[in-house]
Coordinates of C-alpha atoms in Angstrom, one line a residue:
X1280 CA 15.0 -73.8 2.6
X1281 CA 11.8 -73.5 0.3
X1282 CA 12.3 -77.9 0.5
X1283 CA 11.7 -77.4 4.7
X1284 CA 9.3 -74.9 4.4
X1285 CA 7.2 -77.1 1.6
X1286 CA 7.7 -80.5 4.4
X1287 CA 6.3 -78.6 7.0
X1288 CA 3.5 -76.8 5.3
X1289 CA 2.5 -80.4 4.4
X1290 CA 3.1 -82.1 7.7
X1291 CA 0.9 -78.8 9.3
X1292 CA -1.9 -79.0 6.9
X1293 CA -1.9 -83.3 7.6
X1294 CA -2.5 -82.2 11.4
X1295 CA -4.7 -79.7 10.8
X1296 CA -6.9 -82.5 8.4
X1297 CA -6.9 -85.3 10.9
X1298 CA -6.9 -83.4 14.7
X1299 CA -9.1 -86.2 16.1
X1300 CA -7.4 -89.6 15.0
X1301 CA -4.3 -87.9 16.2
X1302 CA -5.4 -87.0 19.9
X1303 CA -7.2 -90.8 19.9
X1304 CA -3.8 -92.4 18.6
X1305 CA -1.6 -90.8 20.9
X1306 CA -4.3 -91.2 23.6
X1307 CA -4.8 -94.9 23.5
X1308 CA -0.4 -95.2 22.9
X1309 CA 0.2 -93.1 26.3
X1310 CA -2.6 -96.1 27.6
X1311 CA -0.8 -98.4 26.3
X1312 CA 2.7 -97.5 27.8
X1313 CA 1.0 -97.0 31.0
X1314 CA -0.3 -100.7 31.6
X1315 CA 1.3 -103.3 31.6
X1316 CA 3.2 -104.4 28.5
X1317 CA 2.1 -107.6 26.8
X1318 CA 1.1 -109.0 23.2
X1319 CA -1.6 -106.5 22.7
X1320 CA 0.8 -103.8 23.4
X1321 CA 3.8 -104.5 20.6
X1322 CA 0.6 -105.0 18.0
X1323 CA -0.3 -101.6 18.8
X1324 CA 3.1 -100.0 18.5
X1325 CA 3.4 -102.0 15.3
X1326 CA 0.1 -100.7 13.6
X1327 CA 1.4 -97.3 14.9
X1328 CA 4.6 -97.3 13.1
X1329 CA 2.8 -98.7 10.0
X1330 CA 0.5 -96.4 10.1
X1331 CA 2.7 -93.5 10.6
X1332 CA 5.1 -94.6 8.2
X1333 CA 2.2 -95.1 5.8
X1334 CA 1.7 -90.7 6.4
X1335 CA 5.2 -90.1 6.3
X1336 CA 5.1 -91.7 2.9
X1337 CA 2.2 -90.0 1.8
X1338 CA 3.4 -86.4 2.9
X1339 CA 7.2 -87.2 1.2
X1340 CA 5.1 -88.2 -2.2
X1341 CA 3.1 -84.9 -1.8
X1342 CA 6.4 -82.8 -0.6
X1343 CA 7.9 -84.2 -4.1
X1344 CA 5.2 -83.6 -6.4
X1345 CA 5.0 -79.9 -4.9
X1346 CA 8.4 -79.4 -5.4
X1347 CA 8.9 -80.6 -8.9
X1348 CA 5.9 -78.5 -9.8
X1349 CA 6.9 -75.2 -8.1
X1350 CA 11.0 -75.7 -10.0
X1351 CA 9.7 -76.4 -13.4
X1352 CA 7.0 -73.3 -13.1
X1353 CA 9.0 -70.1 -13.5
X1354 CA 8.2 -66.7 -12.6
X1355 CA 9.6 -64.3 -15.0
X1356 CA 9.3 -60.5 -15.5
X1357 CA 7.2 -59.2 -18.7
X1358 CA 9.6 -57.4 -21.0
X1359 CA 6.8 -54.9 -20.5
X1360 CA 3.7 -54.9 -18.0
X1361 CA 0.5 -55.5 -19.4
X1362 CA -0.8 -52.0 -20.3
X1363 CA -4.9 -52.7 -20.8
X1364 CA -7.4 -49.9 -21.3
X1365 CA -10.3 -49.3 -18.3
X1366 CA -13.6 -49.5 -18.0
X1367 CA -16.0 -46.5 -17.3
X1368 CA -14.8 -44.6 -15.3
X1369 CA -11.7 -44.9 -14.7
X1370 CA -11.1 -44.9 -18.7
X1371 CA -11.5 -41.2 -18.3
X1372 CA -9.4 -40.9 -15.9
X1373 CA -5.7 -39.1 -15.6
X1374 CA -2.7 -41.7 -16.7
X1375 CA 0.8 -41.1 -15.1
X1376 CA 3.4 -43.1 -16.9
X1377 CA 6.9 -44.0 -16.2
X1378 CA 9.3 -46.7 -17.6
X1379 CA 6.7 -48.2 -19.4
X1380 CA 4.5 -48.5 -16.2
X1381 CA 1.5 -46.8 -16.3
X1382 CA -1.5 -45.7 -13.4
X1383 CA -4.5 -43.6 -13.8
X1384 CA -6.2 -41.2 -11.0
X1385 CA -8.8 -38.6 -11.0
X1386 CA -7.6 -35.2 -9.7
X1387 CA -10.7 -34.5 -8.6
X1388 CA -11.0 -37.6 -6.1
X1389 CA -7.3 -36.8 -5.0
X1390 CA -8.4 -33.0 -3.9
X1391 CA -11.4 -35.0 -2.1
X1392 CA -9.7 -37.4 -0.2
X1393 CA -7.1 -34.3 1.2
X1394 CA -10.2 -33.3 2.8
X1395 CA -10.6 -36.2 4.8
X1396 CA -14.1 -37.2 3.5
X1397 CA -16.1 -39.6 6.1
X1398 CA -16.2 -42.9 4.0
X1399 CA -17.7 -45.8 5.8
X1400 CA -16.5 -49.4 5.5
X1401 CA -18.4 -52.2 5.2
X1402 CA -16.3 -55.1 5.8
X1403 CA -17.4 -58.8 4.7
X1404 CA -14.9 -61.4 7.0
X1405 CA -15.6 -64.4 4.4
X1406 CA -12.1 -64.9 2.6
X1407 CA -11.9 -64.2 -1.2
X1408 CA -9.9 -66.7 -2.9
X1409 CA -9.5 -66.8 -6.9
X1410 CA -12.5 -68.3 -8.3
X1411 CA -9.8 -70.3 -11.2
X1412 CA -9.1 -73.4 -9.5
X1413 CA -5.7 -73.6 -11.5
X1414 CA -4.7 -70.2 -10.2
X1415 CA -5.8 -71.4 -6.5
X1416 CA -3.5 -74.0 -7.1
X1417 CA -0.5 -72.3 -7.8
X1418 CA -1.4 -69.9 -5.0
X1419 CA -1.5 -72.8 -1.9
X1420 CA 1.9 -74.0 -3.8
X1421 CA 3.4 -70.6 -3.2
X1422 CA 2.6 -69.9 0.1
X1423 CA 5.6 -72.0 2.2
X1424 CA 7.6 -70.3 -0.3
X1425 CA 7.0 -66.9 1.1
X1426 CA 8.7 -65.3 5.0
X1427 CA 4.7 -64.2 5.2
X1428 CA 1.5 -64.8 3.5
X1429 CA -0.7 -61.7 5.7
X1430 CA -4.1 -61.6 5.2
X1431 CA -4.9 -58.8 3.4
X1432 CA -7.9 -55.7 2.2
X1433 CA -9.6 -56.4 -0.8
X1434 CA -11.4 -53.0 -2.1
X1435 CA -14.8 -54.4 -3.5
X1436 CA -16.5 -51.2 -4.7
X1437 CA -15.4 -48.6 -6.6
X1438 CA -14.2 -45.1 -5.3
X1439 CA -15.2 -42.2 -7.0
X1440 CA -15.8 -38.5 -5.8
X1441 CA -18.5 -38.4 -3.8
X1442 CA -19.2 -41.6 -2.5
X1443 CA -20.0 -42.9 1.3
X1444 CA -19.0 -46.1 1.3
X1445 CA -16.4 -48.9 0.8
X1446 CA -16.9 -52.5 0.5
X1447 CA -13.8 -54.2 1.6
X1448 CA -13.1 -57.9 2.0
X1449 CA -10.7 -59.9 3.7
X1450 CA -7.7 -62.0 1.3
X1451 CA -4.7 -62.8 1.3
X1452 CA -0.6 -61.6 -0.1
X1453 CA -0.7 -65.4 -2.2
X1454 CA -3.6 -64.6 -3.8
X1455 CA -2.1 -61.4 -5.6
X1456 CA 0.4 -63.4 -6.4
X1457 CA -1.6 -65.5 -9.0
X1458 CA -3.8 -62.5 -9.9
X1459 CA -2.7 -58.9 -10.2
X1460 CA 0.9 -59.3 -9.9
X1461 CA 0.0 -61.7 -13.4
X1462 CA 0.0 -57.8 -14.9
X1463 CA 3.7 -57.3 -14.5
X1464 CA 5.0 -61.1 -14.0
X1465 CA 4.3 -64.4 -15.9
X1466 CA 4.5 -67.8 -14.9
X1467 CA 5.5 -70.2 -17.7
X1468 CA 6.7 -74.0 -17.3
X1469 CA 10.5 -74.5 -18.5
X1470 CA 10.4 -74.2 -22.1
X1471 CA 6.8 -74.1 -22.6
X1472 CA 5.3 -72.0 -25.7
X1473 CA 2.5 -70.7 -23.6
X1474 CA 1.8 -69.3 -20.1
X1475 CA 1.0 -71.5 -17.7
X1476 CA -1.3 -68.8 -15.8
X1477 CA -3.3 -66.4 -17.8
X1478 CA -3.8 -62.9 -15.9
X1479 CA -7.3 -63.2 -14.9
X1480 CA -9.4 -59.7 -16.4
X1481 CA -8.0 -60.3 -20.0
X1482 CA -11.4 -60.5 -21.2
X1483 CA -12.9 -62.8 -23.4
X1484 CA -11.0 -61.5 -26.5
X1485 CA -7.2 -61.2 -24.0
X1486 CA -6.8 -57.5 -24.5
X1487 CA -9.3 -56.6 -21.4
X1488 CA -10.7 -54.0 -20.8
X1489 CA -9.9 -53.7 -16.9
X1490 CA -13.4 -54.1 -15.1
X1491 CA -14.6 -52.2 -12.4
X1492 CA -13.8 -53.0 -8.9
X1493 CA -16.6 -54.9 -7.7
X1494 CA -16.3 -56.9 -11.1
X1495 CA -12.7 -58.1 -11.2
X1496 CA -11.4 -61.5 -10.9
X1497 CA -7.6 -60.2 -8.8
X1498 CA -7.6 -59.7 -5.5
X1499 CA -6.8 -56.2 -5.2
X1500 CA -6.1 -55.9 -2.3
X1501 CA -5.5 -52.4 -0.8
X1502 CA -2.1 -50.9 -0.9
X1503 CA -0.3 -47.5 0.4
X1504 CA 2.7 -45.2 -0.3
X1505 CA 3.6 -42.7 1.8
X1506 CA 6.5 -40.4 1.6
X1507 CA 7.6 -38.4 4.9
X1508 CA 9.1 -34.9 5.6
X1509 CA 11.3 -34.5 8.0
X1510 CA 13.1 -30.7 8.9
X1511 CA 14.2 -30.5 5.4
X1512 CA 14.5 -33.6 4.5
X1513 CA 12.4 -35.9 1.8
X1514 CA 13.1 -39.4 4.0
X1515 CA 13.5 -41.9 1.6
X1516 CA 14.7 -46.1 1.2
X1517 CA 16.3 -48.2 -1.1
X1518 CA 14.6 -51.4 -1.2
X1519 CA 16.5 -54.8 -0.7
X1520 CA 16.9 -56.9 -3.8
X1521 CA 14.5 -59.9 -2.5
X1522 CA 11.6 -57.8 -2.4
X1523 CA 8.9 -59.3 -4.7
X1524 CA 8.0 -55.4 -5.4
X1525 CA 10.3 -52.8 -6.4
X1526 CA 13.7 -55.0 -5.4
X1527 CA 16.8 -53.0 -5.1
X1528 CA 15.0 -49.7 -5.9
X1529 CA 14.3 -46.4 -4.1
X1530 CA 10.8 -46.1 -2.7
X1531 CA 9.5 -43.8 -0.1
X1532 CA 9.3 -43.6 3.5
X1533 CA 6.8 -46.3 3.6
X1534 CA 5.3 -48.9 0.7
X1535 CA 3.0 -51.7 1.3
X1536 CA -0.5 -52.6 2.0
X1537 CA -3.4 -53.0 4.5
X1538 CA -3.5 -55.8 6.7
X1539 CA -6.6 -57.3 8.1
X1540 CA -5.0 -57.1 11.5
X1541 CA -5.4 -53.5 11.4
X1542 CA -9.0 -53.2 11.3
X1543 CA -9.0 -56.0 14.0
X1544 CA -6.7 -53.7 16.0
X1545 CA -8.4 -50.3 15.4
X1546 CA -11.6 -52.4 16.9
X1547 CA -9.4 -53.2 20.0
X1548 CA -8.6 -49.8 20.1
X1549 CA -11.4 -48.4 20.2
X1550 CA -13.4 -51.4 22.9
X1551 CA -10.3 -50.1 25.5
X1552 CA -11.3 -46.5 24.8
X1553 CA -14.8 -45.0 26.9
X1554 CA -16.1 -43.9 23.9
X1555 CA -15.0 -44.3 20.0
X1556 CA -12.7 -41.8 18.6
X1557 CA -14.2 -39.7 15.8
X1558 CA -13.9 -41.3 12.3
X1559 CA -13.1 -44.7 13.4
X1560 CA -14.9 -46.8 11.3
X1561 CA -13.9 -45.0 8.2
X1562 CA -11.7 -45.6 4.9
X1563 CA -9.5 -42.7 5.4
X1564 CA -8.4 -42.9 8.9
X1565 CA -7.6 -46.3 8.1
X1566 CA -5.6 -46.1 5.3
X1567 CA -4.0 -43.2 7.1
X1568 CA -3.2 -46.0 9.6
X1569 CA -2.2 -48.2 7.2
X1570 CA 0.6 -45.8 5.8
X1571 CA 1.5 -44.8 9.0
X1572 CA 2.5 -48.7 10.5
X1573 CA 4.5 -49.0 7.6
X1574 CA 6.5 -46.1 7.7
X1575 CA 7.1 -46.7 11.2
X1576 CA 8.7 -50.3 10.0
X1577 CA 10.6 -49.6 7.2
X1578 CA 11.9 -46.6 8.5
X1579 CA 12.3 -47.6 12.3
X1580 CA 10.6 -44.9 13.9
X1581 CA 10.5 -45.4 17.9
X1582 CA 7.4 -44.5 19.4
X1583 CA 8.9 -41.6 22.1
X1584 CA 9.6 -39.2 18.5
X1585 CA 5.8 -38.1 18.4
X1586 CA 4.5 -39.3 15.5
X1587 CA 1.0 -40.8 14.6
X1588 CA -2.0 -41.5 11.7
X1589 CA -2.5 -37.9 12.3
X1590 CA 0.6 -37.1 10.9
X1591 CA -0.3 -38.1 7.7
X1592 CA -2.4 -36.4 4.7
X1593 CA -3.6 -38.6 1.7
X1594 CA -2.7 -37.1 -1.6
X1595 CA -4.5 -39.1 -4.0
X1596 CA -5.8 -42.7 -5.3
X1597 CA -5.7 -44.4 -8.4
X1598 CA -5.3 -48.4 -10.0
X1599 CA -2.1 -49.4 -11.0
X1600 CA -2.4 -51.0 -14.4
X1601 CA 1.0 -52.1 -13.8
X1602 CA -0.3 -54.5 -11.3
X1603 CA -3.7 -55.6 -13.0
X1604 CA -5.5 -52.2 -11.6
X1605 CA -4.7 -53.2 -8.1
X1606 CA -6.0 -49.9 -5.5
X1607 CA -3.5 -48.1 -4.7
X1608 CA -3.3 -44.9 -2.2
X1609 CA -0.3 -42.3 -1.6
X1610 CA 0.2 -40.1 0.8
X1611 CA 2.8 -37.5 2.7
X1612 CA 3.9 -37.3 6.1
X1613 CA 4.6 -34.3 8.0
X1614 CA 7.3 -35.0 10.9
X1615 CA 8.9 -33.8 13.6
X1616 CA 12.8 -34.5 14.1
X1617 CA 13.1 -38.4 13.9
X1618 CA 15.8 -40.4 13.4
X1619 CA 15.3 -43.3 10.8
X1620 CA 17.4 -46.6 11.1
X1621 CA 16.7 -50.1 9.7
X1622 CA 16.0 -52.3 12.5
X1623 CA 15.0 -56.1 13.0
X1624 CA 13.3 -58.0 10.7
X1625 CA 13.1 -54.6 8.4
X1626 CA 17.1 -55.4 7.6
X1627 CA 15.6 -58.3 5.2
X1628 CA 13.5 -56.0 3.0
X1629 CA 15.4 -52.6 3.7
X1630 CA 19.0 -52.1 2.2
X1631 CA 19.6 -48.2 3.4
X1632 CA 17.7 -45.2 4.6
X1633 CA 18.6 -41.9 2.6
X1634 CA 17.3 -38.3 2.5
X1635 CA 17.3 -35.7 -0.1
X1636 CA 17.7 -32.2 1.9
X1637 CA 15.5 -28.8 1.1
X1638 CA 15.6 -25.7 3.1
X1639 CA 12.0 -25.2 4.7
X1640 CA 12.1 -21.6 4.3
X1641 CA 12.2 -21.5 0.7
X1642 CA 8.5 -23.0 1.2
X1643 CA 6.7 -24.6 -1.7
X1644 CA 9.3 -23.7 -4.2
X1645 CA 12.1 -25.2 -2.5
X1646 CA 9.9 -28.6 -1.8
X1647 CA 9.0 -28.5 -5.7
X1648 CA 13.3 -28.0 -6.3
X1649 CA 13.9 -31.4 -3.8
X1650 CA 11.3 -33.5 -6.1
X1651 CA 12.9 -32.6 -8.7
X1652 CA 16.2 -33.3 -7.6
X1653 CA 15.4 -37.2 -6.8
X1654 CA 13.6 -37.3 -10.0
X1655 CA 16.6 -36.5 -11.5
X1656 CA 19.0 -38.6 -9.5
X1657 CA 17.4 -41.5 -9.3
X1658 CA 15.1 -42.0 -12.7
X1659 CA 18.0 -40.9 -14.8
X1660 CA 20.0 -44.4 -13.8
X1661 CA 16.7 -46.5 -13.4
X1662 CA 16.9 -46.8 -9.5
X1663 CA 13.7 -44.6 -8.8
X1664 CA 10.5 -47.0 -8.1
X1665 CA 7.1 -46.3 -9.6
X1666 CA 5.1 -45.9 -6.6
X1667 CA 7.6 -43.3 -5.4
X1668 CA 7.4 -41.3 -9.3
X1669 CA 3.6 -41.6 -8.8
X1670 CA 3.8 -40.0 -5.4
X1671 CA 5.8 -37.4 -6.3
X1672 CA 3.6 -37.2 -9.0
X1673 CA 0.8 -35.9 -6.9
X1674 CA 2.4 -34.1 -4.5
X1675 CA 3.4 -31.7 -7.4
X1676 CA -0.5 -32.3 -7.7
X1677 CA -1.4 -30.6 -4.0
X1678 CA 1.4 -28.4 -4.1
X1679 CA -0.1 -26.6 -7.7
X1680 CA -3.4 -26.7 -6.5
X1681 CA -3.5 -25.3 -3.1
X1682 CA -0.2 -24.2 -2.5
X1683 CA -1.0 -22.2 0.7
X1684 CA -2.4 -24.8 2.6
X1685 CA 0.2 -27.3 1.6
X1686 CA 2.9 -25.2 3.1
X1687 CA 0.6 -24.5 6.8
X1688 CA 0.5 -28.8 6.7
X1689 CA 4.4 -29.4 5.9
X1690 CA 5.2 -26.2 7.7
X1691 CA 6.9 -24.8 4.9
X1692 CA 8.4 -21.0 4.6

């Protein structure tokens, strides 16, 4: 499969560098075969065949070489992730650690952001790419090995309490690949002494600090974990072994990261609309979109069972250090009755839906009892994922610091 997928990444990206001596070729051949045949004809069809056997060879050569480089580089799981200290500010920030995986966050940001605060976006359309041209490399050799390579949001400033606005940037999947992901994963030739890759904010002595946002050399782009309450029920997922992130695990309702297609659709949302909704060009109600598409696709959600954005409260932010400091929001979803069920191209990623059940009336408490519980099952035996232990994490958070109008949200008691 990855042998096909390599072949016709090459034969695309020969198309796409030669468009006009293609359409002149075939041109002047469908000329050819329309007049009458003689000796200028069969020279013609035979410079075509040289010519295209000439391509064909070139394209098999290329094929080979990528091949033989993408089977002797391995990617291999640190025994443990690279744990590197912060810059100012986030090295005063909170750390939550699990596993050997470690985050940080600010508590006082997180009880912001459940406010909905009106953070603008400033969005730059010019791709970011990694600035090594070895780890560029590896990345356009990775991407016909991949189902998708989505362009993604790349958070360019940093987010503290307070602020107004957010630079994002448009990348894409591949390039965390070959830059955050570095963190947590190493790529090493067979039997080589030394990585082949070097995780890109080591710093000049290889023990970091992480830089600030607007400083780093990963992609970082924006991702989002939501986990969704349901009459009673903590709605959760085990994840399907191929899953670069969190395989075989149990996540939450919903765990992935912003697409560039969803500003592009919350713009032709809005253009259909007389006049723009409220808070449509800012951070929140986009990442609250953002959490909300994927829980809808992992979980299978049909449209007719009332759900939306609006649905969904953000609990906190902080950078994964686990993943190179990568941007990383959670939040929790307060539903209706829905019916989850793995559907379509979702049965590739999703291995089961599952629920952990609480009685609503025993409010706060017995939310805080159903946490605990899939703490306990599930991080006892090593199944439970980190994003879901950080969400839970700071859920606890809200639920301690303003218990009564965390119950009014999830309609507890």
């Amino acid at each position: 499969m990855i042998q096909l997928r390599i072949g016709l990444w090459r034969a695309w990206a020969f198309v796409q560098q030669r468009p006009l001596k293609l359409t002149v070729g075939i041109f002047l051949l469908i000329v050819e075969i329309l007049v009458p045949r003689s000796a200028s004809f069969w020279i013609l069809v035979g410079l075509t065949i040289a010519v295209a056997a000439k391509e064909l060879i070139d394209i098999s050569e290329k094929v080979y070489k990528d091949l033989k480089k993408i089977l002797t580089i391995e990617s291999k799981l640190r025994q443990r992730p690279l744990q590197l200290p912060y810059k100012s500010p986030y090295d005063s920030w909170e750390k939550i650690e699990f596993e050997g995986s470690q985050a940080v966050h600010d508590p006082v940001l997180d009880a912001e952001l459940t406010t909905d605060p009106f953070i603008t976006l400033e969005k730059q359309h010019k791709m970011w790419r990694p600035p090594s041209a070895e780890h560029e490399t590896v990345r356009k050799l990775k991407v016909p090995t991949l189902d998708f390579d989505e362009d993604k949001v790349r958070l360019e400033s940093d987010l503290e309490a307070g602020i107004t606005t957010a630079k994002v940037r448009r990348t894409t999947y591949s390039a965390f690949l070959v830059t955050n992901r570095l963190a947590l994963y190493e790529y090493r030739e067979h039997h080589a002494a030394h990585e082949y890759l070097e995780f890109p904010d080591l710093g000049p002595d290889g023990r970091g600090p992480l830089p600030r946002l607007p400083l780093s050399t990963c992609s970082n782009h924006i991702g989002a974990d939501v986990l969704a309450i349901s009459e009673g029920r903590l709605l959760l997922q085990r994840q399907a072994n191929k899953n670069i992130m969190n395989g075989g695990l149990i996540i939450g309702s919903g765990s992935g990261s912003a697409d560039w297609q969803d500003l592009v659709a919350e713009e032709g949302r809005r253009r259909s609309r007389p006049e723009p909704p409220p808070r449509c060009r800012d951070l929140c109600s986009f990442v609250k979109y953002t959490m909300w598409r994927e829980m809808v696709e992992e979980m299978g959600l049909r449209g007719d069972q009332r759900h939306g954005p609006e649905n969904i409260k953000i609990i906190g932010y902080g950078r994964v250090t686990a993943w190179g400091g990568k941007p990383q929001f959670y939040g929790v979803a307060s539903l209706g009755p829905v019916e989850p069920k793995v559907r379509g191209m979702e049965r590739r990623y999703v291995d089961d839906q599952l629920a952990e059940r609480f009685d609503p009336k025993d409010g706060v408490p017995g939310l805080l009892g159903a946490l605990d519980a899939v703490e306990r099952r599930y991080g006892s035996n090593g199944e439970l994922a980190f994003p879901l232990y950080i969400t839970i994490q700071l859920l606890r958070q809200w639920l301690h610091r303003d218990a009564p109008a965390a119950a009014a949200w999830l309609k507890l008691g």
